mmCIF file of C-alpha atoms in Angstrom:
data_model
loop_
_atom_site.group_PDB
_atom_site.id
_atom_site.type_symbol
_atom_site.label_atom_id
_atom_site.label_comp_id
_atom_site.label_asym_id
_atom_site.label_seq_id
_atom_site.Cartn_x
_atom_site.Cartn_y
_atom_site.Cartn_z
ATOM 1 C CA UNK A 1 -115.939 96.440 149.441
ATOM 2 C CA UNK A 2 -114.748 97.380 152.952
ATOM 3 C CA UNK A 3 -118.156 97.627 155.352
ATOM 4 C CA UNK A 4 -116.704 98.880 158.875
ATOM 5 C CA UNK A 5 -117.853 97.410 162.246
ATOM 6 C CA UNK A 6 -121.398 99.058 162.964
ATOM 7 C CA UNK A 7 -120.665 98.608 166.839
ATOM 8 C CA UNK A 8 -117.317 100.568 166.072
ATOM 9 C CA UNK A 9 -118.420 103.621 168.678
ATOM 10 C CA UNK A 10 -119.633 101.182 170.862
ATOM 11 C CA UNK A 11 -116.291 101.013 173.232
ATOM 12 C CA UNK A 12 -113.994 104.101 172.138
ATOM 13 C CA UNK A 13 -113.278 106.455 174.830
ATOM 14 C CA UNK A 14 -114.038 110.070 173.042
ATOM 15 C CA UNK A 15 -112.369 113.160 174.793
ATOM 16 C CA UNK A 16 -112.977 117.109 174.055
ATOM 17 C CA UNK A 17 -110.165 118.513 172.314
ATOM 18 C CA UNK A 18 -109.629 121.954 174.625
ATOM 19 C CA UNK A 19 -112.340 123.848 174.817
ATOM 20 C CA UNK A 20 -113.577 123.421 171.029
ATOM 21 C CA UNK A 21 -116.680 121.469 169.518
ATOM 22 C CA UNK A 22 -114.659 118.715 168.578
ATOM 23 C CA UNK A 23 -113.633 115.155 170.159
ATOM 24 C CA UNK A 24 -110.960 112.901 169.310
ATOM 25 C CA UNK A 25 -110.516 109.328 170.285
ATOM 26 C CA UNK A 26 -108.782 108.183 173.927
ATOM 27 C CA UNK A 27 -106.274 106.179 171.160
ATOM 28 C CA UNK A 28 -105.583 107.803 167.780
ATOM 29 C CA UNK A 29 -103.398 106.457 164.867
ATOM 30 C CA UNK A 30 -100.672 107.847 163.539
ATOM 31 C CA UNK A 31 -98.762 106.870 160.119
ATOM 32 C CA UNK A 32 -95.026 108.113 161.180
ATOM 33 C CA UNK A 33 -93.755 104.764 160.701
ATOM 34 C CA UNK A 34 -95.142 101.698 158.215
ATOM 35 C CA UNK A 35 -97.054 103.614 155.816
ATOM 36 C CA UNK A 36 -94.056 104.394 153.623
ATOM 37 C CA UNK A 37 -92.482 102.958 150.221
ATOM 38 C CA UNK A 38 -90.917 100.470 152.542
ATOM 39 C CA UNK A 39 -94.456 99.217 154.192
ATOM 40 C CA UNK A 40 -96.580 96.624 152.765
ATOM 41 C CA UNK A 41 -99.441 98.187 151.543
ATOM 42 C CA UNK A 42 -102.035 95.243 152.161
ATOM 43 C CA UNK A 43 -101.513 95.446 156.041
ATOM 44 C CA UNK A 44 -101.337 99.471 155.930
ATOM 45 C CA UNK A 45 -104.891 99.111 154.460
ATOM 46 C CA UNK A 46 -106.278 96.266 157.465
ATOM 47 C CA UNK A 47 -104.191 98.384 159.979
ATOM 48 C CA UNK A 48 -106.176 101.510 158.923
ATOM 49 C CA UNK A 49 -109.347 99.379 158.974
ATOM 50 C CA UNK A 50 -108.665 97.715 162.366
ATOM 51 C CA UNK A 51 -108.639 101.033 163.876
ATOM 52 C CA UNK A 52 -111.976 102.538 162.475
ATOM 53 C CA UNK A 53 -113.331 98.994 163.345
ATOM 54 C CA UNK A 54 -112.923 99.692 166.662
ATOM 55 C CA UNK A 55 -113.591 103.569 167.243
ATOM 56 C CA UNK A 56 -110.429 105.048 165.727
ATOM 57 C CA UNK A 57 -111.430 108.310 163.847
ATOM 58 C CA UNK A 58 -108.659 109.814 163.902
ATOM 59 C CA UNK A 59 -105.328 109.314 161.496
ATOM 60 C CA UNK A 60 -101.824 111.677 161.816
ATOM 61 C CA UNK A 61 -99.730 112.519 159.300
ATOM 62 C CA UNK A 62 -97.475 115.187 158.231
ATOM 63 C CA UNK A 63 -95.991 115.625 154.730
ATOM 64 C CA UNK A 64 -92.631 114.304 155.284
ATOM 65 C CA UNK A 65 -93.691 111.124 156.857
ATOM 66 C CA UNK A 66 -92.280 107.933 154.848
ATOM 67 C CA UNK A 67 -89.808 106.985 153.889
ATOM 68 C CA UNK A 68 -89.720 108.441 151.343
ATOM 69 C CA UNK A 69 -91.076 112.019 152.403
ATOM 70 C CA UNK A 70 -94.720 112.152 150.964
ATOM 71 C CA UNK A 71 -95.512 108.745 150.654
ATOM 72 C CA UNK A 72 -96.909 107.614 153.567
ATOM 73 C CA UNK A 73 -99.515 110.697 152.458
ATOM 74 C CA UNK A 74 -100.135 109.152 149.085
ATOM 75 C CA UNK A 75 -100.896 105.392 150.667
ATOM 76 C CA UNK A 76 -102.954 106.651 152.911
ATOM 77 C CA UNK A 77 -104.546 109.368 150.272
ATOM 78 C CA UNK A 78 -105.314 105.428 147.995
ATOM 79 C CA UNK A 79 -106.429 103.525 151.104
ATOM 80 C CA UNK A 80 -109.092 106.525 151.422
ATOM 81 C CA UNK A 81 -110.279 106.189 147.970
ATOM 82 C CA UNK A 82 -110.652 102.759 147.731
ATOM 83 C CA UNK A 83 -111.796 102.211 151.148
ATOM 84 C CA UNK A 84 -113.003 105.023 153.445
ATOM 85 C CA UNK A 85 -114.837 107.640 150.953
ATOM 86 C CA UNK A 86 -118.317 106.780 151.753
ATOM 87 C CA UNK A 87 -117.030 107.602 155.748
ATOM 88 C CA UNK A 88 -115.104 110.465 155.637
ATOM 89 C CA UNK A 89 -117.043 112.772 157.344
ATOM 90 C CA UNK A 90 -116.272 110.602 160.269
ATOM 91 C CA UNK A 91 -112.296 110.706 159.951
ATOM 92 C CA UNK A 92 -110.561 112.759 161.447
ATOM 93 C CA UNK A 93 -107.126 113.353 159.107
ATOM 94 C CA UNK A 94 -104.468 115.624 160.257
ATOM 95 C CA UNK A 95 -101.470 116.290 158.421
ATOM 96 C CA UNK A 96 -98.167 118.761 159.388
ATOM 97 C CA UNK A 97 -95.542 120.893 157.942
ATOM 98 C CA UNK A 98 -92.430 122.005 159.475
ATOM 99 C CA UNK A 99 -89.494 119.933 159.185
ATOM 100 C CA UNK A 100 -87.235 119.576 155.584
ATOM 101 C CA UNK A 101 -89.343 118.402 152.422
ATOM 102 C CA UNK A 102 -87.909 119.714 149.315
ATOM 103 C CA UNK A 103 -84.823 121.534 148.019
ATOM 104 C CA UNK A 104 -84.035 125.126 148.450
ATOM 105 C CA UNK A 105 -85.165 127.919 150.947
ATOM 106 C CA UNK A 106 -88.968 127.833 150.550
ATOM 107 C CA UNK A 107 -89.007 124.649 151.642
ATOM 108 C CA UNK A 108 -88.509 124.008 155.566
ATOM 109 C CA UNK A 109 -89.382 125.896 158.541
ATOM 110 C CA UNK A 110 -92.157 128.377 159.020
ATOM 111 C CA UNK A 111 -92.422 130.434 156.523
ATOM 112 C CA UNK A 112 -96.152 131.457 155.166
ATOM 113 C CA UNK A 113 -94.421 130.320 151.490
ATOM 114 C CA UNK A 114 -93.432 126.921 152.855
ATOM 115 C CA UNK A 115 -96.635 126.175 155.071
ATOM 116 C CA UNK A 116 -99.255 127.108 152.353
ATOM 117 C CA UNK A 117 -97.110 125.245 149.409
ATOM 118 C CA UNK A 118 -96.734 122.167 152.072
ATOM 119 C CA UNK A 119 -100.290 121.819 152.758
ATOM 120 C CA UNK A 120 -101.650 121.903 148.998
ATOM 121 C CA UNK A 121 -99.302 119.222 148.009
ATOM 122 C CA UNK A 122 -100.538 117.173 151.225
ATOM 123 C CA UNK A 123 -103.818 117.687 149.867
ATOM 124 C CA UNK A 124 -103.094 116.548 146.391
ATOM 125 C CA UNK A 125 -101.479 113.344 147.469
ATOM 126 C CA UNK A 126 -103.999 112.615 149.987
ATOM 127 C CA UNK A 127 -106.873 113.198 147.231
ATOM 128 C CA UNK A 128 -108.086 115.199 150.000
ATOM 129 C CA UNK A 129 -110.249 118.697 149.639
ATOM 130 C CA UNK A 130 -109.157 119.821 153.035
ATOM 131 C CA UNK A 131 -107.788 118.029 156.356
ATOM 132 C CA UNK A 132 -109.494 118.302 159.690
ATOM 133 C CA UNK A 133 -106.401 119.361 161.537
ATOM 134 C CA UNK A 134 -103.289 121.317 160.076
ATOM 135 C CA UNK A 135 -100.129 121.910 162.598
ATOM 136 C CA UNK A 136 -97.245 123.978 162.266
ATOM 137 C CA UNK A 137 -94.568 121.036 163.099
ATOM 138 C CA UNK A 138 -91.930 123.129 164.626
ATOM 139 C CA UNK A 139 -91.163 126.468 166.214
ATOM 140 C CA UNK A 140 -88.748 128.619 164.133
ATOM 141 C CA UNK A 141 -86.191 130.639 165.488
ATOM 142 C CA UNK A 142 -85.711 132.787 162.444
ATOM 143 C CA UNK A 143 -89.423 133.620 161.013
ATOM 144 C CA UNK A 144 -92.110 135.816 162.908
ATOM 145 C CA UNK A 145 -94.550 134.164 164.936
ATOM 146 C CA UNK A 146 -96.857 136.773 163.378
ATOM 147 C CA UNK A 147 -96.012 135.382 160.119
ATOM 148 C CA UNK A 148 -96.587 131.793 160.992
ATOM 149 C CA UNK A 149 -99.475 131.934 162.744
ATOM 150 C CA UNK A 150 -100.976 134.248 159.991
ATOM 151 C CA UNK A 151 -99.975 131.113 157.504
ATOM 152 C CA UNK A 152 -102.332 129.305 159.582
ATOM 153 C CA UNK A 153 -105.040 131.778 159.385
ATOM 154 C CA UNK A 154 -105.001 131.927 155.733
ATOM 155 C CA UNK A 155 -104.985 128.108 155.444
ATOM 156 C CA UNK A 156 -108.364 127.546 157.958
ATOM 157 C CA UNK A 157 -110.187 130.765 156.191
ATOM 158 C CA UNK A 158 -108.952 129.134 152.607
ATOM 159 C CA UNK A 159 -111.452 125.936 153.421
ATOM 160 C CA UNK A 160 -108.314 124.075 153.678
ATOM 161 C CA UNK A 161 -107.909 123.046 157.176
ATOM 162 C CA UNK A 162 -110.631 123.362 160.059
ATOM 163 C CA UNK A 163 -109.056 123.655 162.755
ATOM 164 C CA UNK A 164 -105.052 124.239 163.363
ATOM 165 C CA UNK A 165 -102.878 122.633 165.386
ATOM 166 C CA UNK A 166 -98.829 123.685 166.844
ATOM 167 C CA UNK A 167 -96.149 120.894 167.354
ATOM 168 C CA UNK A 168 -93.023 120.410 169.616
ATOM 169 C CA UNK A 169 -93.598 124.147 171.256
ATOM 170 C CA UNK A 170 -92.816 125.310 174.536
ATOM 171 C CA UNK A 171 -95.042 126.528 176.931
ATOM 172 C CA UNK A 172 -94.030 130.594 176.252
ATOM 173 C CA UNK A 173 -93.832 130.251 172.619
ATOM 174 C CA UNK A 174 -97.326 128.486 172.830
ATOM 175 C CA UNK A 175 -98.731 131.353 174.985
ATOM 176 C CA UNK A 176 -97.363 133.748 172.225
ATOM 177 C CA UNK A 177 -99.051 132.011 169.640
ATOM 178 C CA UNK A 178 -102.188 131.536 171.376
ATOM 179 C CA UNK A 179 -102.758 135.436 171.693
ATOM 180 C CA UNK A 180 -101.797 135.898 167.870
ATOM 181 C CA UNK A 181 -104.415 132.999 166.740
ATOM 182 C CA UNK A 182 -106.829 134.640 168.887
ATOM 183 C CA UNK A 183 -106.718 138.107 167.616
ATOM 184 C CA UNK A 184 -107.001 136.108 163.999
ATOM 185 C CA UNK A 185 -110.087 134.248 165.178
ATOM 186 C CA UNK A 186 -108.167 131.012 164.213
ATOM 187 C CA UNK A 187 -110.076 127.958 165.711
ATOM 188 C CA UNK A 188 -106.137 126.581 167.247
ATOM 189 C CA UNK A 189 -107.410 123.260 169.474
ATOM 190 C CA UNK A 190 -104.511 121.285 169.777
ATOM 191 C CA UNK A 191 -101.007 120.505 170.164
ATOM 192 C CA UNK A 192 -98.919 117.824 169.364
ATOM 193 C CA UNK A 193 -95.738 116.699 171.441
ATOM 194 C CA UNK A 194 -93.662 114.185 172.474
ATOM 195 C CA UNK A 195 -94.709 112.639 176.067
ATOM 196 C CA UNK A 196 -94.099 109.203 177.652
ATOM 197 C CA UNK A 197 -93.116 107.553 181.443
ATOM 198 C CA UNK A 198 -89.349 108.019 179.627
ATOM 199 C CA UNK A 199 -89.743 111.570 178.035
ATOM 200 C CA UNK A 200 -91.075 114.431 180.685
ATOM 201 C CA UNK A 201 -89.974 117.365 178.198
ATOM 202 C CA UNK A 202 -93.757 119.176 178.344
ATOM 203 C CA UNK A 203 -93.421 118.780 182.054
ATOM 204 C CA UNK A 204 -90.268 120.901 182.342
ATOM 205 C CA UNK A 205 -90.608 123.432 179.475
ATOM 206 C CA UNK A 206 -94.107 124.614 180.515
ATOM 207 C CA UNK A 207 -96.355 122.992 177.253
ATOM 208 C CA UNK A 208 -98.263 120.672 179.320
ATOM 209 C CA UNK A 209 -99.241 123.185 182.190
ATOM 210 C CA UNK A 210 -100.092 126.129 179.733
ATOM 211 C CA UNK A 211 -102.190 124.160 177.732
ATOM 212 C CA UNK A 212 -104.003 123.279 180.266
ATOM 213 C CA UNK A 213 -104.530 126.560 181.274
ATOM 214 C CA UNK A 214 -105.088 127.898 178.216
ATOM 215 C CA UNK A 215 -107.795 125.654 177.248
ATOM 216 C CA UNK A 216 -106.072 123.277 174.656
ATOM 217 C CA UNK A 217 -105.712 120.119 173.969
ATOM 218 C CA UNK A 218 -102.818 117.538 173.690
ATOM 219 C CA UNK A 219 -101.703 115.117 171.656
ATOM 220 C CA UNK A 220 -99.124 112.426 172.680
ATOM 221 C CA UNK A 221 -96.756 110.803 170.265
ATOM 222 C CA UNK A 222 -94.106 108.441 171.148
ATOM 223 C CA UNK A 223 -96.202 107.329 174.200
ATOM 224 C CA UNK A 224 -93.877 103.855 173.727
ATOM 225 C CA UNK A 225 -90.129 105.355 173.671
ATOM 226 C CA UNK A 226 -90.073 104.031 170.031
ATOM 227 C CA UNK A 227 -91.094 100.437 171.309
ATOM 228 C CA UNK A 228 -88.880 100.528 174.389
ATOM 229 C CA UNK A 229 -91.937 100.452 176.468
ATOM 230 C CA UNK A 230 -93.351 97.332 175.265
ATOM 231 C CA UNK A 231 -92.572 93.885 176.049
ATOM 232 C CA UNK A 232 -90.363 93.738 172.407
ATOM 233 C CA UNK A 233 -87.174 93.619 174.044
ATOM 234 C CA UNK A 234 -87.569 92.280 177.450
ATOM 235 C CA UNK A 235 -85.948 89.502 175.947
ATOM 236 C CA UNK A 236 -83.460 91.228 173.941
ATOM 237 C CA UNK A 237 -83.755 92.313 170.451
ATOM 238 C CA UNK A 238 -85.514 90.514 167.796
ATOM 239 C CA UNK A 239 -84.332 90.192 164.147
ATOM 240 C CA UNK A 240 -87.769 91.984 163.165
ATOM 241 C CA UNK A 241 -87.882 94.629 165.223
ATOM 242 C CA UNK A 242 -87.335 98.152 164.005
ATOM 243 C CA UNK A 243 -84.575 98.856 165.302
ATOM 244 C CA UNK A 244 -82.898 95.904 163.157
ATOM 245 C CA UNK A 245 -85.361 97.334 160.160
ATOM 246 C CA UNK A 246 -85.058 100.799 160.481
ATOM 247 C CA UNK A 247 -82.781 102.266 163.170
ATOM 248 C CA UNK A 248 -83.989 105.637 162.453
ATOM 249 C CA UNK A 249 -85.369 106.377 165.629
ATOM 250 C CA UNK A 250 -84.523 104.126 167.996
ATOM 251 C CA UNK A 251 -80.741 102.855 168.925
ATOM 252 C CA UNK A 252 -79.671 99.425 170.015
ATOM 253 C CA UNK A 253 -77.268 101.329 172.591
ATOM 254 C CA UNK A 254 -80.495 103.229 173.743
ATOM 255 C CA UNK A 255 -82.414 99.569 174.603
ATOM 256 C CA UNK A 256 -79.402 98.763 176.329
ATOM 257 C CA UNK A 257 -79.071 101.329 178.649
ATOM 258 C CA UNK A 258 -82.691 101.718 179.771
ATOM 259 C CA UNK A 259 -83.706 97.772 179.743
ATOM 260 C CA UNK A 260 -83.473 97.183 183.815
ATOM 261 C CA UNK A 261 -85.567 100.288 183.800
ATOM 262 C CA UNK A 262 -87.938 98.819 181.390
ATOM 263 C CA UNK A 263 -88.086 95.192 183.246
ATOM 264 C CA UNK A 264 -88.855 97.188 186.546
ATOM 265 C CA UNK A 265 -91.749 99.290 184.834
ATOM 266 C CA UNK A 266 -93.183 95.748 183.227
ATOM 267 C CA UNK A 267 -93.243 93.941 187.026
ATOM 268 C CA UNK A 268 -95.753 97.440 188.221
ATOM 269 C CA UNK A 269 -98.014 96.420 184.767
ATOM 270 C CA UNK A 270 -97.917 93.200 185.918
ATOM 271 C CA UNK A 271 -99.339 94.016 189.287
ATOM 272 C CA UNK A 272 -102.121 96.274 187.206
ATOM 273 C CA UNK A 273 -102.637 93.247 185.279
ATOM 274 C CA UNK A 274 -101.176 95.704 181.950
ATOM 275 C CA UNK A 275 -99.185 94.485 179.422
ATOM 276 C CA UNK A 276 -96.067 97.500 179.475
ATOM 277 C CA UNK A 277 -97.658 98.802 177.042
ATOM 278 C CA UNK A 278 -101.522 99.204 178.295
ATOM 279 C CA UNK A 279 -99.753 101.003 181.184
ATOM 280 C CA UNK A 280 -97.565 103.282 179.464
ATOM 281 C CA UNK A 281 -100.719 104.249 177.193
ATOM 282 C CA UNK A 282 -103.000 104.637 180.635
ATOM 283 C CA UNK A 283 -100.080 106.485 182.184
ATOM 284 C CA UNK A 284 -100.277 108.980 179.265
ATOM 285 C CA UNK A 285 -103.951 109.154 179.600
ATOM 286 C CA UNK A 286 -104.077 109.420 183.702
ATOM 287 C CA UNK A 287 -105.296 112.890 184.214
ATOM 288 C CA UNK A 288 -107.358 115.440 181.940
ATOM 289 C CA UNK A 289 -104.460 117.630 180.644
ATOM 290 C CA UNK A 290 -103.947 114.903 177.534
ATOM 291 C CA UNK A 291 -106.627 114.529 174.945
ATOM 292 C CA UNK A 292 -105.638 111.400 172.912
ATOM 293 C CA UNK A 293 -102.386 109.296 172.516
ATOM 294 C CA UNK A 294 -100.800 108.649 169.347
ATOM 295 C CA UNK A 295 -100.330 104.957 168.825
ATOM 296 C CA UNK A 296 -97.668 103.816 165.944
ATOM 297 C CA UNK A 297 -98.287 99.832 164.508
ATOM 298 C CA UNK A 298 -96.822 97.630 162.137
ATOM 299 C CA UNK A 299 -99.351 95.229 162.249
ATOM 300 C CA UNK A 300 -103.324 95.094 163.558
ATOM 301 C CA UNK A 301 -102.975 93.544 166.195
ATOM 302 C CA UNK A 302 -100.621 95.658 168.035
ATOM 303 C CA UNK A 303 -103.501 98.181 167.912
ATOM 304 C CA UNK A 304 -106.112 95.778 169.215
ATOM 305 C CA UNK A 305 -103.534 96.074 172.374
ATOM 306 C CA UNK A 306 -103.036 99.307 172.687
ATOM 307 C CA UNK A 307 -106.456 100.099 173.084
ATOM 308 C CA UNK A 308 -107.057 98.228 175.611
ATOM 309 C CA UNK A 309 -104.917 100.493 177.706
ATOM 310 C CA UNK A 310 -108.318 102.872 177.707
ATOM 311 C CA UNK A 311 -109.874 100.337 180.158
ATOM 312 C CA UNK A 312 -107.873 101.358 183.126
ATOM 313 C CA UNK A 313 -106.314 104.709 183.311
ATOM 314 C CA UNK A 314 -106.016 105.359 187.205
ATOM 315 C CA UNK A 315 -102.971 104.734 188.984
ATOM 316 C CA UNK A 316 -102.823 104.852 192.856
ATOM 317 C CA UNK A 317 -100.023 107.180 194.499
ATOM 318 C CA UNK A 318 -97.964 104.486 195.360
ATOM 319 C CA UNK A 319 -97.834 103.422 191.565
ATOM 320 C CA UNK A 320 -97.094 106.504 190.444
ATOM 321 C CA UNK A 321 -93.965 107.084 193.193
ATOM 322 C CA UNK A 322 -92.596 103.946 191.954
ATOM 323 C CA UNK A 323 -92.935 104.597 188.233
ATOM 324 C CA UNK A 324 -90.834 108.079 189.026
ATOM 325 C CA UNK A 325 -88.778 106.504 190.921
ATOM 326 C CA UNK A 326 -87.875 104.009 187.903
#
């Protein structure tokens, strides 16, 4: 019988998502990577307890996450039941639909036939009655925003979801969607995009400033490069790492070309007293527009480190110069 930490709120940094009634942890965890057929389930299950151990409420998803698609949903939907029923009123889950998942036309994209259908399968292999957070995973070019965001609608006024989220938008097709969800009286909080020291996308295509502006929050994944902004390959590559595991994502070529950048990034950490990591995390974290960081693990430990990044998120001028610079 798993009995969590009872000083597990004691230390977690917990920032207002937007302008909504809800808060999500400085450091949430997501379940892109390592909760799949290929994972070991044992350590999915004290990775998923490490993190509510130590404030963690929050756990990401989306229904193609794996491999293969759907199963990192059904771990984590067994990992609930046999270890996190009795506390789920304190979890935040959060779960997406978007990108390919099954055969045919209904079953990609944007669609209200493909969102709804997505999002009732999630459900079922999570074991779940609703999730906390639904997000449309994509924009798409070829369905009507009105028909999308009324998707969502449905979903939140179903019971299914409470609040809904948008991923990997721009900052006008964001806006758009905004005054749609409005008009709806959807409760939209949140969006979910790319960011890191390495990756300035929401910077250039207007998501990060609008948000702010509008009065929504953000959620960071790939705050790491894929692992790149760790001390994992300082050295070179290891035999375990994912890239030698599962080269999905990131690229031995890719390492290569950025590792002086990398080595120059870990001496500034260094002078923080950071690991790489810590300081990419707390560079994420620096200023108000971001709400929580998605951290990705393949064992406990890793997110023991990674939240210690919460315990110093200010960066003078200079540092900052220098880590553009980089």
């Amino acid at each position: 019988m798993y009995n969590p930490d009872t000083k597990r709120y004691d230390n977690m940094i917990y920032n207002r998502c937007g302008n909504s009634g809800l808060k999500l942890p400085a450091v949430s965890l997501g379940l892109w990577h390592n909760f799949g057929d290929t994972g070991n389930y044992e350590n999915m299950v004290q990775m998923c307890q490490t993190a509510f151990d130590n404030g963690i409420t929050h756990f990401d998803l989306a229904n193609n996450y794996g491999p293969a698609p759907g199963s990192a949903e059904i771990n984590f939907g067994k990992i609930i039941k046999e270890n996190f029923s009795a506390y789920r009123d304190e979890l935040i889950i959060s779960t997406k639909a978007g990108y390919d998942m099954w055969p045919g036309p209904y079953g990609n994209w944007g669609s209200r036939k493909y969102l709804i259908s997505s999002l009732d399968q999630s459900l079922q292999r999570m074991r779940l009655d609703y999730v906390d957070i639904f997000y449309h995973h994509r924009m798409d070019p070829e369905t009507p925003l009105e028909e999308t965001m009324g998707a969502l609608s449905q979903i939140v006024h179903s019971g299914k979801a409470l609040y809904v989220g948008l991923s990997n938008y721009d900052g006008p097709t964001l806006e758009k969607a905004t005054k749609i969800l409005d008009e709806l009286k959807v409760p939209f909080i949140i969006n979910q995009n790319r960011y890191s020291i390495f990756d300035r996308t929401i910077e250039k295509n207007g998501l990060k400033q609008k948000a702010k502006e509008l009065k929504k929050g953000i959620i960071c994944f790939s705050p790491l490069a894929q692992g790149m902004l760790t001390d994992r390959y300082l050295e070179g590559i290891p035999e375990d790492s994912r890239i030698r595991t599962d080269g999905r994502f990131l690229k031995e070529s890719t390492v290569d070309e950025n590792i002086s950048r990398v080595r120059a990034l870990n001496e500034i950490a260094k002078g923080r007293g950071q690991t790489l990591a810590e300081m990419a995390l707390a560079w994420v974290l620096k200023d108000d527009y971001v709400t929580s960081v998605l951290v990705g693990a393949s064992r406990p430990a890793q997110i023991l480190d990674n939240i210690k990044a919460i315990e110093n998120t200010t960066f003078t001028e200079d540092e900052l110069r220098q880590i553009d610079s980089i």
